[in-house]
Amino acid sequence: MKINDKEPEAVYKVVVNHEGQYSIWPAERENPIGWSDGGKSGSKAECLAHIKEVWTDMRPVTLRNKMEQGKE
């Protein structure tokens, strides 16, 4: 949150978990357990725009894999 013009805007990073789910996290903090860097950092808006671009299938990886197995 930007309180005044002298305070810099917070920097975030994109994180992703083992299920292929994305989130944002404060860049200066260590990733939460089970999450890894998602390849983008910047403003909250920049990170959310990146997630919108790359996370096109909201289903967890395990569900996608089960659904694909059912097609065979």
PDB file of C-alpha atoms in Angstrom:
ATOM      1  CA  MET A   1       0.000   0.000   0.000  1.00  0.00           C
ATOM      2  CA  LYS A   2       1.352   3.399  -0.938  1.00  0.00           C
ATOM      3  CA  ILE A   3       0.878   5.784   1.974  1.00  0.00           C
ATOM      4  CA  ASN A   4       2.496   8.825   0.401  1.00  0.00           C
ATOM      5  CA  ASP A   5       4.549   9.767  -2.662  1.00  0.00           C
ATOM      6  CA  LYS A   6       7.851   9.251  -0.820  1.00  0.00           C
ATOM      7  CA  GLU A   7       7.115   5.644   0.156  1.00  0.00           C
ATOM      8  CA  PRO A   8       7.955   3.108  -2.569  1.00  0.00           C
ATOM      9  CA  GLU A   9       5.268   0.757  -3.802  1.00  0.00           C
ATOM     10  CA  ALA A  10       5.482  -2.764  -2.383  1.00  0.00           C
ATOM     11  CA  VAL A  11       7.255  -5.342  -4.533  1.00  0.00           C
ATOM     12  CA  TYR A  12       5.718  -8.782  -4.924  1.00  0.00           C
ATOM     13  CA  LYS A  13       6.735 -12.022  -6.580  1.00  0.00           C
ATOM     14  CA  VAL A  14       4.702 -14.741  -8.222  1.00  0.00           C
ATOM     15  CA  VAL A  15       4.844 -18.110  -6.475  1.00  0.00           C
ATOM     16  CA  VAL A  16       3.524 -21.479  -7.630  1.00  0.00           C
ATOM     17  CA  ASN A  17       2.823 -24.694  -5.727  1.00  0.00           C
ATOM     18  CA  HIS A  18       3.134 -28.372  -6.690  1.00  0.00           C
ATOM     19  CA  GLU A  19      -0.447 -28.351  -8.000  1.00  0.00           C
ATOM     20  CA  GLY A  20       0.327 -25.566 -10.481  1.00  0.00           C
ATOM     21  CA  GLN A  21      -1.643 -22.969  -8.519  1.00  0.00           C
ATOM     22  CA  TYR A  22      -0.338 -19.394  -8.527  1.00  0.00           C
ATOM     23  CA  SER A  23      -0.316 -16.612  -5.965  1.00  0.00           C
ATOM     24  CA  ILE A  24       1.602 -13.449  -5.097  1.00  0.00           C
ATOM     25  CA  TRP A  25       3.900 -13.041  -2.108  1.00  0.00           C
ATOM     26  CA  PRO A  26       5.935 -10.120  -0.730  1.00  0.00           C
ATOM     27  CA  ALA A  27       9.267 -10.232  -2.608  1.00  0.00           C
ATOM     28  CA  GLU A  28      11.360  -9.624   0.492  1.00  0.00           C
ATOM     29  CA  ARG A  29       9.902 -12.643   2.317  1.00  0.00           C
ATOM     30  CA  GLU A  30      10.959 -16.261   2.035  1.00  0.00           C
ATOM     31  CA  ASN A  31       8.519 -18.354   0.020  1.00  0.00           C
ATOM     32  CA  PRO A  32       5.875 -20.143   2.056  1.00  0.00           C
ATOM     33  CA  ILE A  33       6.435 -23.871   2.522  1.00  0.00           C
ATOM     34  CA  GLY A  34       5.393 -25.779  -0.583  1.00  0.00           C
ATOM     35  CA  TRP A  35       5.673 -22.797  -2.925  1.00  0.00           C
ATOM     36  CA  SER A  36       8.455 -21.887  -5.362  1.00  0.00           C
ATOM     37  CA  ASP A  37       9.310 -18.838  -7.460  1.00  0.00           C
ATOM     38  CA  GLY A  38       7.016 -18.392 -10.430  1.00  0.00           C
ATOM     39  CA  GLY A  39       9.397 -16.290 -12.509  1.00  0.00           C
ATOM     40  CA  LYS A  40       7.983 -12.783 -12.072  1.00  0.00           C
ATOM     41  CA  SER A  41       8.379  -9.960  -9.577  1.00  0.00           C
ATOM     42  CA  GLY A  42       7.139  -6.385  -9.614  1.00  0.00           C
ATOM     43  CA  SER A  43       4.125  -4.422  -8.517  1.00  0.00           C
ATOM     44  CA  LYS A  44       0.995  -6.209  -7.377  1.00  0.00           C
ATOM     45  CA  ALA A  45      -0.716  -5.329 -10.660  1.00  0.00           C
ATOM     46  CA  GLU A  46       2.219  -6.627 -12.746  1.00  0.00           C
ATOM     47  CA  CYS A  47       2.293  -9.912 -10.850  1.00  0.00           C
ATOM     48  CA  LEU A  48      -1.466 -10.401 -11.103  1.00  0.00           C
ATOM     49  CA  ALA A  49      -1.342  -9.662 -14.846  1.00  0.00           C
ATOM     50  CA  HIS A  50       1.389 -12.296 -15.244  1.00  0.00           C
ATOM     51  CA  ILE A  51      -0.695 -14.859 -13.350  1.00  0.00           C
ATOM     52  CA  LYS A  52      -3.717 -14.085 -15.524  1.00  0.00           C
ATOM     53  CA  GLU A  53      -1.572 -14.718 -18.613  1.00  0.00           C
ATOM     54  CA  VAL A  54       0.074 -17.987 -17.527  1.00  0.00           C
ATOM     55  CA  TRP A  55      -2.561 -19.648 -15.313  1.00  0.00           C
ATOM     56  CA  THR A  56      -5.084 -20.556 -17.966  1.00  0.00           C
ATOM     57  CA  ASP A  57      -6.338 -23.791 -16.384  1.00  0.00           C
ATOM     58  CA  MET A  58      -7.445 -23.329 -12.787  1.00  0.00           C
ATOM     59  CA  ARG A  59      -7.726 -27.055 -12.098  1.00  0.00           C
ATOM     60  CA  PRO A  60      -5.049 -28.566  -9.841  1.00  0.00           C
ATOM     61  CA  VAL A  61      -2.454 -30.705 -11.684  1.00  0.00           C
ATOM     62  CA  THR A  62      -3.666 -33.899  -9.996  1.00  0.00           C
ATOM     63  CA  LEU A  63      -7.211 -33.311 -11.241  1.00  0.00           C
ATOM     64  CA  ARG A  64      -6.034 -32.542 -14.774  1.00  0.00           C
ATOM     65  CA  ASN A  65      -3.951 -35.735 -14.792  1.00  0.00           C
ATOM     66  CA  LYS A  66      -6.899 -37.860 -13.579  1.00  0.00           C
ATOM     67  CA  MET A  67      -9.170 -36.353 -16.190  1.00  0.00           C
ATOM     68  CA  GLU A  68      -6.604 -37.079 -18.928  1.00  0.00           C
ATOM     69  CA  GLN A  69      -6.253 -40.697 -17.735  1.00  0.00           C
ATOM     70  CA  GLY A  70     -10.026 -41.072 -17.993  1.00  0.00           C
ATOM     71  CA  LYS A  71      -9.906 -40.170 -21.691  1.00  0.00           C
ATOM     72  CA  GLU A  72      -7.673 -43.127 -22.571  1.00  0.00           C
TER      73      GLU A  72
END
